[in-house]
Coordinates of C-alpha atoms in Angstrom, one line a residue:
Chain A
M1 CA 51.5 17.0 -4.7
N2 CA 52.5 18.6 -8.0
P3 CA 55.2 17.0 -10.2
Q4 CA 57.8 19.4 -9.0
Q5 CA 57.1 18.7 -5.4
Q6 CA 57.1 15.0 -6.2
A7 CA 60.5 15.2 -7.9
R8 CA 61.9 17.1 -4.9
L9 CA 60.6 14.5 -2.5
E10 CA 62.2 11.7 -4.6
A11 CA 65.6 13.6 -4.6
I12 CA 65.4 13.9 -0.8
K13 CA 64.6 10.2 -0.5
R14 CA 67.5 9.2 -2.7
N15 CA 69.9 11.4 -0.7
W16 CA 68.7 9.9 2.5
Q17 CA 69.1 6.4 1.1
Q18 CA 72.6 7.2 0.0
K19 CA 73.6 8.5 3.4
R20 CA 72.1 5.3 5.0
D21 CA 74.0 3.1 2.5
I22 CA 77.3 4.9 3.1
N23 CA 76.9 4.5 6.9
T24 CA 76.2 0.8 6.5
R25 CA 79.2 0.3 4.3
L26 CA 81.5 2.3 6.6
G27 CA 80.2 0.6 9.6
Q28 CA 82.2 -2.5 8.5
I29 CA 85.5 -0.6 8.7
K30 CA 87.3 -0.3 12.0
T31 CA 89.8 2.5 11.3
K32 CA 89.5 5.1 8.5
L33 CA 92.8 7.0 7.8
A34 CA 93.3 9.8 5.3
V35 CA 96.6 10.6 3.8
Y36 CA 96.7 14.3 3.0
S37 CA 98.9 17.3 2.1
G38 CA 98.1 20.7 0.7
K39 CA 100.8 20.5 -2.0
G40 CA 100.8 18.1 -4.8
G41 CA 103.8 15.9 -5.7
V42 CA 105.0 15.4 -2.1
G43 CA 104.3 11.7 -2.3
K44 CA 100.8 11.4 -0.7
T45 CA 100.0 8.5 -3.1
T46 CA 103.3 6.8 -2.4
V47 CA 102.8 7.0 1.3
A48 CA 99.1 5.9 1.1
V49 CA 100.0 2.9 -1.1
N50 CA 102.9 1.8 1.1
L51 CA 101.0 2.3 4.3
A52 CA 98.1 0.2 2.9
A53 CA 100.5 -2.5 1.6
Y54 CA 102.4 -2.5 5.0
L55 CA 99.1 -3.0 6.9
A56 CA 98.0 -5.8 4.5
S57 CA 101.4 -7.5 4.9
Q58 CA 100.8 -7.6 8.7
G59 CA 97.7 -9.7 8.0
H60 CA 95.0 -7.0 8.2
P61 CA 92.1 -6.7 5.8
V62 CA 92.8 -3.3 4.2
G63 CA 91.1 -1.1 1.6
L64 CA 92.6 1.9 -0.3
L65 CA 90.2 4.6 -1.7
D66 CA 91.7 7.0 -4.3
T67 CA 89.7 10.2 -4.0
D68 CA 91.8 12.0 -6.6
I69 CA 89.0 12.0 -9.2
D70 CA 90.6 14.0 -12.0
C71 CA 94.2 12.5 -11.7
P72 CA 93.8 9.0 -10.2
N73 CA 97.2 7.3 -9.8
V74 CA 96.7 4.7 -7.1
T75 CA 96.0 1.7 -9.4
K76 CA 99.2 2.4 -11.3
A77 CA 101.3 2.8 -8.1
L78 CA 99.9 -0.5 -6.8
G79 CA 100.0 -2.4 -10.1
V80 CA 96.3 -3.3 -10.1
K81 CA 95.5 -5.1 -13.3
E82 CA 92.0 -6.3 -12.6
R83 CA 88.8 -4.2 -12.9
P84 CA 86.2 -4.1 -10.2
N85 CA 83.1 -6.3 -10.4
V86 CA 80.0 -4.0 -10.5
Q87 CA 76.6 -5.7 -10.1
D88 CA 73.2 -4.2 -9.0
N89 CA 74.7 -1.1 -7.5
R90 CA 77.4 -3.0 -5.7
L91 CA 81.1 -2.7 -6.5
I92 CA 83.5 -5.5 -5.5
P93 CA 87.0 -4.0 -5.5
P94 CA 89.9 -5.9 -7.0
E95 CA 92.9 -6.7 -4.8
S96 CA 96.6 -6.1 -5.3
H97 CA 99.3 -7.0 -2.7
G98 CA 96.5 -7.8 -0.3
V99 CA 94.9 -4.3 -0.7
K100 CA 91.4 -3.8 -2.0
V101 CA 91.4 -0.8 -4.3
V102 CA 88.8 1.6 -5.6
S103 CA 89.7 4.5 -7.9
M104 CA 88.2 6.6 -10.7
A105 CA 90.9 5.1 -12.9
F106 CA 88.6 2.0 -13.2
F107 CA 86.0 4.0 -14.9
Q108 CA 88.2 5.7 -17.5
E109 CA 88.1 4.3 -21.0
N110 CA 91.6 5.4 -21.5
E111 CA 93.9 6.3 -18.6
E112 CA 95.3 9.2 -20.5
E113 CA 92.0 10.9 -20.9
A114 CA 91.4 14.1 -18.9
I115 CA 88.5 13.9 -16.5
I116 CA 87.3 17.5 -16.8
W117 CA 84.7 17.8 -14.0
R118 CA 83.7 20.7 -11.9
G119 CA 83.2 20.2 -8.1
P120 CA 79.6 18.9 -8.0
M121 CA 80.5 16.0 -10.3
I122 CA 83.5 15.2 -8.1
H123 CA 81.3 15.3 -5.1
N124 CA 78.9 12.9 -6.7
A125 CA 81.6 10.5 -7.7
I126 CA 83.1 10.3 -4.2
N127 CA 79.6 9.8 -2.7
Q128 CA 78.8 7.0 -5.2
F129 CA 82.1 5.2 -4.5
L130 CA 81.3 5.3 -0.8
Q131 CA 77.7 4.1 -1.4
I132 CA 78.3 1.2 -3.7
T133 CA 81.7 -0.3 -2.7
D134 CA 81.4 -3.5 -0.8
W135 CA 84.6 -3.5 1.1
G136 CA 83.5 -6.3 3.4
D137 CA 85.0 -6.2 7.0
L138 CA 88.1 -4.1 7.1
D139 CA 90.6 -3.3 9.8
F140 CA 91.8 -0.2 7.9
L141 CA 90.6 2.0 5.1
V142 CA 93.3 4.3 3.8
V143 CA 92.0 7.3 1.8
D144 CA 94.3 9.0 -0.6
L145 CA 93.3 12.7 -0.9
P146 CA 94.0 15.0 -3.8
P147 CA 96.0 18.2 -3.2
G148 CA 94.5 21.6 -2.3
T149 CA 91.8 22.6 0.1
S150 CA 88.9 22.8 -2.4
D151 CA 86.1 20.5 -3.5
A152 CA 87.5 17.0 -3.3
P153 CA 89.1 17.1 0.2
L154 CA 86.1 19.2 1.4
T155 CA 83.7 16.5 0.2
V156 CA 85.7 13.7 1.8
M157 CA 85.8 15.6 5.1
Q158 CA 82.1 16.2 5.0
V159 CA 81.0 12.7 4.0
L160 CA 83.5 10.3 5.5
P161 CA 83.7 10.0 9.3
L162 CA 87.5 9.7 9.3
D163 CA 89.4 8.7 12.4
G164 CA 92.3 10.9 11.5
F165 CA 94.6 12.5 9.0
V166 CA 98.3 11.7 8.2
V167 CA 99.8 14.8 6.7
V168 CA 102.7 14.4 4.3
T169 CA 105.3 17.1 3.6
T170 CA 108.7 17.3 2.1
P171 CA 111.7 19.2 3.5
Q172 CA 111.0 22.1 1.1
E173 CA 109.7 25.4 2.4
L174 CA 106.7 25.7 0.0
A175 CA 105.5 22.1 0.9
V176 CA 105.7 22.9 4.6
M177 CA 103.5 26.0 4.1
D178 CA 100.9 24.0 2.1
A179 CA 101.0 21.3 4.8
K180 CA 100.2 24.0 7.4
R181 CA 97.3 25.1 5.3
S182 CA 96.0 21.6 5.1
I183 CA 96.4 21.0 8.8
N184 CA 94.5 24.2 9.4
M185 CA 91.7 23.0 7.1
V186 CA 91.4 19.7 9.0
R187 CA 91.2 21.5 12.3
K188 CA 88.6 24.0 11.0
M189 CA 86.5 20.9 10.0
N190 CA 86.9 19.6 13.6
M191 CA 88.7 16.5 12.6
N192 CA 91.9 14.9 13.9
V193 CA 95.5 15.2 12.6
L194 CA 97.3 12.1 13.8
G195 CA 100.7 13.5 12.8
V196 CA 103.2 14.5 10.2
V197 CA 105.3 12.3 7.8
E198 CA 108.4 13.8 6.1
N199 CA 108.8 12.4 2.7
F200 CA 111.7 12.7 0.2
S201 CA 113.9 13.2 3.2
G202 CA 117.7 13.1 2.6
E203 CA 120.6 14.6 0.8
M204 CA 118.9 16.4 -2.0
F205 CA 116.3 18.3 -0.1
G206 CA 117.6 18.1 3.4
S207 CA 115.6 16.9 6.4
G208 CA 114.1 18.1 9.6
A209 CA 111.3 20.4 8.2
G210 CA 108.6 17.8 9.0
E211 CA 109.7 17.4 12.6
K212 CA 109.9 21.2 13.0
L213 CA 106.4 21.6 11.5
A214 CA 105.0 18.9 13.8
K215 CA 106.6 20.6 16.8
D216 CA 105.4 24.1 15.7
L217 CA 101.8 22.9 15.4
G218 CA 101.8 20.7 18.5
L219 CA 101.5 17.5 16.5
P220 CA 103.2 14.1 16.8
F221 CA 106.0 13.6 14.2
L222 CA 105.4 10.2 12.8
G223 CA 108.7 9.7 11.0
K224 CA 110.7 10.2 7.8
V225 CA 110.7 8.3 4.5
A226 CA 114.0 8.7 2.7
M227 CA 114.3 9.7 -0.9
R228 CA 115.2 6.7 -3.0
R229 CA 115.8 6.3 -6.7
D230 CA 113.3 3.5 -7.1
Y231 CA 110.7 5.5 -5.2
L232 CA 108.1 5.6 -7.9
G233 CA 107.6 3.9 -11.3
S234 CA 107.4 0.4 -9.8
S235 CA 104.2 -1.4 -9.4
Q236 CA 105.3 -3.1 -6.2
P237 CA 105.3 -0.9 -3.1
T238 CA 108.8 -0.4 -1.9
V239 CA 107.7 -1.3 1.6
L240 CA 107.3 -4.9 0.4
K241 CA 110.8 -5.2 -1.1
S242 CA 113.1 -3.3 1.3
A243 CA 113.7 -4.0 5.0
E244 CA 114.8 -0.4 5.4
V245 CA 111.5 1.0 4.1
R246 CA 109.6 -1.5 6.2
K247 CA 111.4 -0.1 9.2
E248 CA 110.3 3.4 8.3
Y249 CA 106.6 2.3 8.0
D250 CA 106.9 0.3 11.3
H251 CA 107.8 3.5 12.9
I252 CA 105.1 5.6 11.2
F253 CA 102.4 3.0 12.1
Q254 CA 103.5 2.9 15.7
G255 CA 103.0 6.7 15.8
I256 CA 99.6 6.5 14.1
T257 CA 98.5 3.8 16.6
A258 CA 99.7 6.0 19.5
S259 CA 97.8 9.0 18.2
L260 CA 94.6 7.0 17.7
E261 CA 94.8 5.5 21.1
A262 CA 95.4 8.9 22.6
L263 CA 92.1 9.9 21.0
G264 CA 90.4 6.9 22.8
K265 CA 90.1 4.9 19.6
S266 CA 91.0 1.2 19.6
V267 CA 93.3 -0.1 16.8
A268 CA 93.4 -3.6 15.3
R269 CA 96.7 -5.4 16.1
Chain B
M1 CA 59.4 44.2 -14.3
N2 CA 59.1 42.4 -11.0
P3 CA 62.0 42.5 -8.4
Q4 CA 63.1 39.0 -9.4
Q5 CA 63.4 39.9 -13.1
Q6 CA 65.1 43.2 -12.1
A7 CA 67.7 41.3 -10.1
R8 CA 68.3 38.8 -13.0
L9 CA 68.8 41.7 -15.4
E10 CA 71.2 43.3 -13.0
A11 CA 73.2 40.1 -12.8
I12 CA 73.3 39.8 -16.6
K13 CA 74.5 43.4 -16.8
R14 CA 77.2 42.8 -14.2
N15 CA 78.4 39.7 -16.0
W16 CA 78.5 41.5 -19.3
Q17 CA 80.4 44.4 -17.8
Q18 CA 82.9 42.0 -16.3
K19 CA 83.5 40.3 -19.6
R20 CA 84.0 43.7 -21.2
D21 CA 86.4 44.8 -18.5
I22 CA 88.4 41.6 -18.8
N23 CA 88.7 42.0 -22.5
T24 CA 89.9 45.6 -22.2
R25 CA 92.5 44.6 -19.6
L26 CA 93.8 41.6 -21.6
G27 CA 93.9 43.7 -24.8
Q28 CA 96.9 45.4 -23.4
I29 CA 98.9 42.1 -23.2
K30 CA 100.7 40.9 -26.3
T31 CA 101.3 37.2 -25.4
K32 CA 99.5 35.2 -22.7
L33 CA 101.3 31.9 -21.7
A34 CA 100.0 29.3 -19.3
V35 CA 102.3 27.0 -17.4
Y36 CA 100.5 23.8 -16.7
S37 CA 100.8 20.1 -15.6
G38 CA 98.2 17.6 -14.4
K39 CA 100.3 16.5 -11.4
G40 CA 101.2 18.8 -8.5
G41 CA 104.8 19.1 -7.3
V42 CA 106.4 18.9 -10.7
G43 CA 107.7 22.5 -10.5
K44 CA 105.0 24.4 -12.4
T45 CA 105.4 27.4 -10.1
T46 CA 109.2 27.2 -10.3
V47 CA 109.1 27.2 -14.1
A48 CA 106.5 29.9 -14.2
V49 CA 108.5 32.2 -11.9
N50 CA 111.8 31.6 -13.7
L51 CA 110.3 32.1 -17.1
A52 CA 108.7 35.4 -16.0
A53 CA 112.0 36.6 -14.4
Y54 CA 113.9 35.5 -17.5
L55 CA 111.6 37.5 -19.8
A56 CA 111.8 40.6 -17.4
S57 CA 115.6 40.4 -17.4
Q58 CA 115.5 40.6 -21.2
G59 CA 113.8 44.0 -20.8
H60 CA 110.2 42.9 -21.4
P61 CA 107.3 44.2 -19.3
V62 CA 106.0 41.0 -17.8
G63 CA 103.2 39.9 -15.5
L64 CA 102.7 36.7 -13.5
L65 CA 99.2 35.6 -12.5
D66 CA 98.9 32.9 -9.9
T67 CA 95.6 31.1 -10.4
D68 CA 96.3 28.5 -7.7
I69 CA 93.6 30.0 -5.5
D70 CA 93.7 27.6 -2.5
C71 CA 97.5 27.0 -2.4
P72 CA 99.1 30.2 -3.8
N73 CA 102.9 30.1 -3.7
V74 CA 104.0 32.5 -6.4
T75 CA 104.6 35.4 -4.1
K76 CA 106.8 33.4 -1.8
A77 CA 108.8 31.9 -4.8
L78 CA 109.4 35.4 -6.2
G79 CA 110.1 37.0 -2.8
V80 CA 107.3 39.6 -3.2
K81 CA 107.2 41.7 0.0
E82 CA 104.8 44.5 -1.1
R83 CA 101.0 44.2 -1.3
P84 CA 99.0 45.4 -4.2
N85 CA 97.4 48.8 -4.3
V86 CA 93.6 48.4 -4.6
Q87 CA 91.6 51.5 -5.4
D88 CA 88.1 51.9 -6.9
N89 CA 88.0 48.3 -8.4
R90 CA 91.5 48.7 -9.8
L91 CA 94.4 46.6 -8.6
I92 CA 98.0 47.8 -9.2
P93 CA 100.2 44.7 -8.9
P94 CA 103.5 45.0 -6.9
E95 CA 106.7 44.1 -8.8
S96 CA 109.6 41.8 -7.9
H97 CA 112.6 41.2 -10.1
G98 CA 110.8 43.2 -12.7
V99 CA 107.8 41.0 -12.7
K100 CA 104.3 42.3 -11.8
V101 CA 102.5 39.8 -9.6
V102 CA 98.9 39.0 -8.7
S103 CA 98.1 36.1 -6.4
M104 CA 95.4 35.1 -3.9
A105 CA 98.2 35.2 -1.3
F106 CA 97.8 39.0 -1.2
F107 CA 94.2 38.6 0.2
Q108 CA 95.0 36.1 2.9
E109 CA 95.2 37.5 6.4
N110 CA 97.6 34.8 7.3
E111 CA 99.5 32.8 4.6
E112 CA 99.1 29.6 6.6
E113 CA 95.3 29.8 6.6
A114 CA 93.4 27.3 4.4
I115 CA 91.3 28.8 1.7
I116 CA 88.4 26.3 1.7
W117 CA 86.5 27.2 -1.3
R118 CA 84.3 25.2 -3.7
G119 CA 84.6 25.7 -7.4
P120 CA 82.2 28.6 -7.9
M121 CA 84.1 30.8 -5.4
I122 CA 87.4 29.9 -7.2
H123 CA 85.8 30.8 -10.5
N124 CA 84.7 34.2 -9.1
A125 CA 88.1 34.9 -7.7
I126 CA 89.9 34.3 -11.0
N127 CA 87.3 36.4 -12.9
Q128 CA 87.7 39.2 -10.4
F129 CA 91.5 39.2 -10.7
L130 CA 91.2 39.4 -14.5
Q131 CA 88.6 42.2 -14.2
I132 CA 90.4 44.5 -11.8
T133 CA 94.1 44.1 -12.4
D134 CA 95.7 47.0 -14.2
W135 CA 98.7 45.3 -15.7
G136 CA 99.4 48.2 -18.0
D137 CA 101.0 47.3 -21.4
L138 CA 102.7 43.9 -21.2
D139 CA 104.8 41.9 -23.7
F140 CA 104.0 38.7 -21.7
L141 CA 101.6 37.4 -19.1
V142 CA 102.6 34.1 -17.5
V143 CA 99.8 32.3 -15.9
D144 CA 100.6 29.7 -13.2
L145 CA 97.9 27.1 -13.1
P146 CA 97.0 24.8 -10.3
P147 CA 97.2 21.0 -10.7
G148 CA 94.4 18.8 -11.9
T149 CA 91.8 19.1 -14.6
S150 CA 88.9 20.4 -12.5
D151 CA 87.5 23.9 -11.6
A152 CA 90.5 26.3 -11.6
P153 CA 92.2 25.2 -14.9
L154 CA 88.8 24.9 -16.5
T155 CA 87.8 28.4 -15.5
V156 CA 91.2 29.8 -16.7
M157 CA 90.7 28.0 -20.1
Q158 CA 87.2 29.3 -20.5
V159 CA 87.8 32.9 -19.5
L160 CA 91.4 33.7 -20.7
P161 CA 92.2 33.8 -24.4
L162 CA 95.6 32.1 -23.9
D163 CA 98.1 32.0 -26.7
G164 CA 99.4 28.6 -25.5
F165 CA 100.3 26.2 -22.8
V166 CA 103.7 25.1 -21.7
V167 CA 103.3 21.7 -20.1
V168 CA 105.8 20.7 -17.3
T169 CA 106.5 17.1 -16.4
T170 CA 109.2 15.3 -14.5
P171 CA 110.9 12.1 -15.6
Q172 CA 108.7 10.0 -13.3
E173 CA 106.0 7.8 -14.9
L174 CA 103.1 9.1 -12.9
A175 CA 103.9 12.7 -13.8
V176 CA 104.1 11.8 -17.4
M177 CA 100.6 10.2 -17.3
D178 CA 99.2 13.3 -15.6
A179 CA 100.9 15.5 -18.2
K180 CA 99.2 13.5 -21.0
R181 CA 95.9 14.1 -19.2
S182 CA 96.5 17.8 -19.0
I183 CA 97.6 18.0 -22.7
N184 CA 94.4 16.1 -23.6
M185 CA 92.4 18.6 -21.6
V186 CA 94.0 21.6 -23.4
R187 CA 93.3 19.9 -26.8
K188 CA 89.7 19.2 -25.8
M189 CA 89.3 22.9 -25.0
N190 CA 90.6 23.7 -28.5
M191 CA 93.7 25.5 -27.2
N192 CA 97.3 25.3 -28.1
V193 CA 100.1 23.3 -26.4
L194 CA 103.4 25.0 -27.2
G195 CA 105.5 22.2 -26.0
V196 CA 106.8 20.2 -23.1
V197 CA 109.5 21.1 -20.4
E198 CA 111.1 18.3 -18.4
N199 CA 111.8 19.5 -14.9
F200 CA 113.8 17.8 -12.1
S201 CA 115.9 16.3 -14.8
G202 CA 119.0 14.4 -13.8
E203 CA 120.6 11.7 -11.7
M204 CA 117.9 11.2 -9.1
F205 CA 114.9 10.7 -11.4
G206 CA 116.6 10.1 -14.7
S207 CA 115.9 12.0 -17.9
G208 CA 114.3 11.6 -21.3
A209 CA 110.7 11.1 -20.3
G210 CA 109.7 14.7 -21.3
E211 CA 111.2 14.4 -24.8
K212 CA 109.5 11.0 -25.3
L213 CA 106.2 12.4 -24.2
A214 CA 106.6 15.3 -26.6
K215 CA 107.4 12.9 -29.4
D216 CA 104.5 10.6 -28.6
L217 CA 102.0 13.4 -28.7
G218 CA 103.5 15.2 -31.7
L219 CA 104.6 18.3 -29.7
P220 CA 107.8 20.3 -29.6
F221 CA 110.2 19.4 -26.7
L222 CA 111.2 22.8 -25.2
G223 CA 114.0 21.6 -23.1
K224 CA 115.2 20.3 -19.7
V225 CA 115.6 22.0 -16.4
A226 CA 118.1 20.1 -14.2
M227 CA 117.4 19.2 -10.6
R228 CA 119.4 21.4 -8.3
R229 CA 119.7 21.6 -4.6
D230 CA 119.0 25.3 -4.4
Y231 CA 116.0 24.8 -6.6
L232 CA 113.3 26.1 -4.2
G233 CA 113.3 27.9 -0.9
S234 CA 115.1 30.9 -2.3
S235 CA 113.2 34.2 -3.0
Q236 CA 115.5 34.9 -6.0
P237 CA 114.7 32.9 -9.1
T238 CA 117.6 30.7 -10.0
V239 CA 117.6 31.9 -13.6
L240 CA 118.9 35.3 -12.3
K241 CA 121.8 33.8 -10.4
S242 CA 123.1 31.0 -12.5
A243 CA 124.4 31.1 -16.1
E244 CA 123.6 27.5 -16.5
V245 CA 120.0 27.9 -15.6
R246 CA 119.8 31.0 -17.9
K247 CA 121.0 28.8 -20.7
E248 CA 118.2 26.4 -20.0
Y249 CA 115.5 29.1 -20.2
D250 CA 117.1 30.7 -23.3
H251 CA 116.5 27.3 -24.9
I252 CA 113.0 27.0 -23.6
F253 CA 112.0 30.5 -24.7
Q254 CA 113.4 29.9 -28.2
G255 CA 111.2 26.9 -28.4
I256 CA 108.1 28.8 -27.1
T257 CA 108.8 31.6 -29.7
A258 CA 109.1 29.0 -32.5
S259 CA 105.8 27.4 -31.5
L260 CA 104.0 30.7 -31.3
E261 CA 105.3 31.8 -34.7
A262 CA 104.3 28.5 -36.2
L263 CA 100.8 29.3 -35.0
G264 CA 101.0 32.7 -36.8
K265 CA 101.4 34.7 -33.6
S266 CA 104.1 37.4 -33.4
V267 CA 106.3 37.5 -30.3
A268 CA 108.0 40.6 -28.8
R269 CA 111.8 40.5 -29.1

């Protein structure tokens, strides 16, 4: 074998080892949920953080994976102060409000720096997170996806055997169009959309567009999350402070469970 | 020369021809402005559309280039009904409210379809738009960037000799952090940030964060755009219907002009 062939063989072996490691890690997780939308700024991160905190508050072991590599915001939204413990290719995620968190933010020297990476680097980062993170046994892993239908969501869909997608939209027309695009992408990739959440619902933007979108596309409508002044900017998820918000997530989670069960998947109670 | 060398030479020639074509096209445009933010959903498209419509209403020849390839929304926000005229590698953009528009949306069979492209495809699409669009003589080209700091903004920054960036943020903490990331990216790429616009300013989210961000980073604060109920969802830019909004864009444009002139660039009046 010449050195070039040798190097190619090594790369194939590493790739195969990575896939095996990822499958072992993910084998310890019962339900893997993605929170997604085509458009940015509709509150994907807020919904992902609140959903994860809600599940943890019910006593479930829960992980939250931030796959927005160039603009990671999950640690800030969840008020994570600790850094992960990384030893021998094994990352132990820190916990906040009972949620284990992994995000690119841990690997920035300065949170304001721009992570200027083209797709292949983003692909590698997501694969490496999945390979080295030791989540332990989890009932749920919530995956916060970046906006758009390009590299990062595509990589997540190709690498992670997700049980289903929760699609977030707002009542605005452009957000609904981007939500349709993202639902069409999930379907093209032969994965499951569990339903639609309408975020920022209320007086300012109106309400009802999420339910209409769900109906138009033959999907369950999982519920509304009202627009509230203290929505962002706090490091404690609102679902942990407000009975009203808790009720909204109770409803959303009931819908997610029903969708998963309709697909023949069992859900931890 | 063997066929492989021949093919490589052809590719180099094509690439060189493309660069030459792009430079010829862009040579007809006096001022090239990008509207940018790290975070999605802060109203980049709204600001880009209103800024372009404002400039057109002052009598300037204006173009608007939507570089959000996977979620293009500019045509919808501007109510463009026509399709472009494409002949012999030459694209004549349609016009709406006096603004010439080019967007990936023109090339979708169905606006709800997902454009699932990795970075290199996005890179090619942006280059091709720049190569074949015949804008004619323009005073201003406004470029609407997609969120993030990955492929699409990186390609735009590498290919387009922009005169400067207008960074949009909202009063929310996470948007400000992403705005800082995007400003740091522009600076790393040795390009100019002309100033900061605070969008969605007002009662719901508060106000002042944009001005503070500008001050912290030593940048001009260009002004606020208030949050309004009819903000999106209409196909006529609000700047054309409301004297109040027009005043906001008057102010923003004065700031942009001052920043450009401080950089030694002349601006069409």
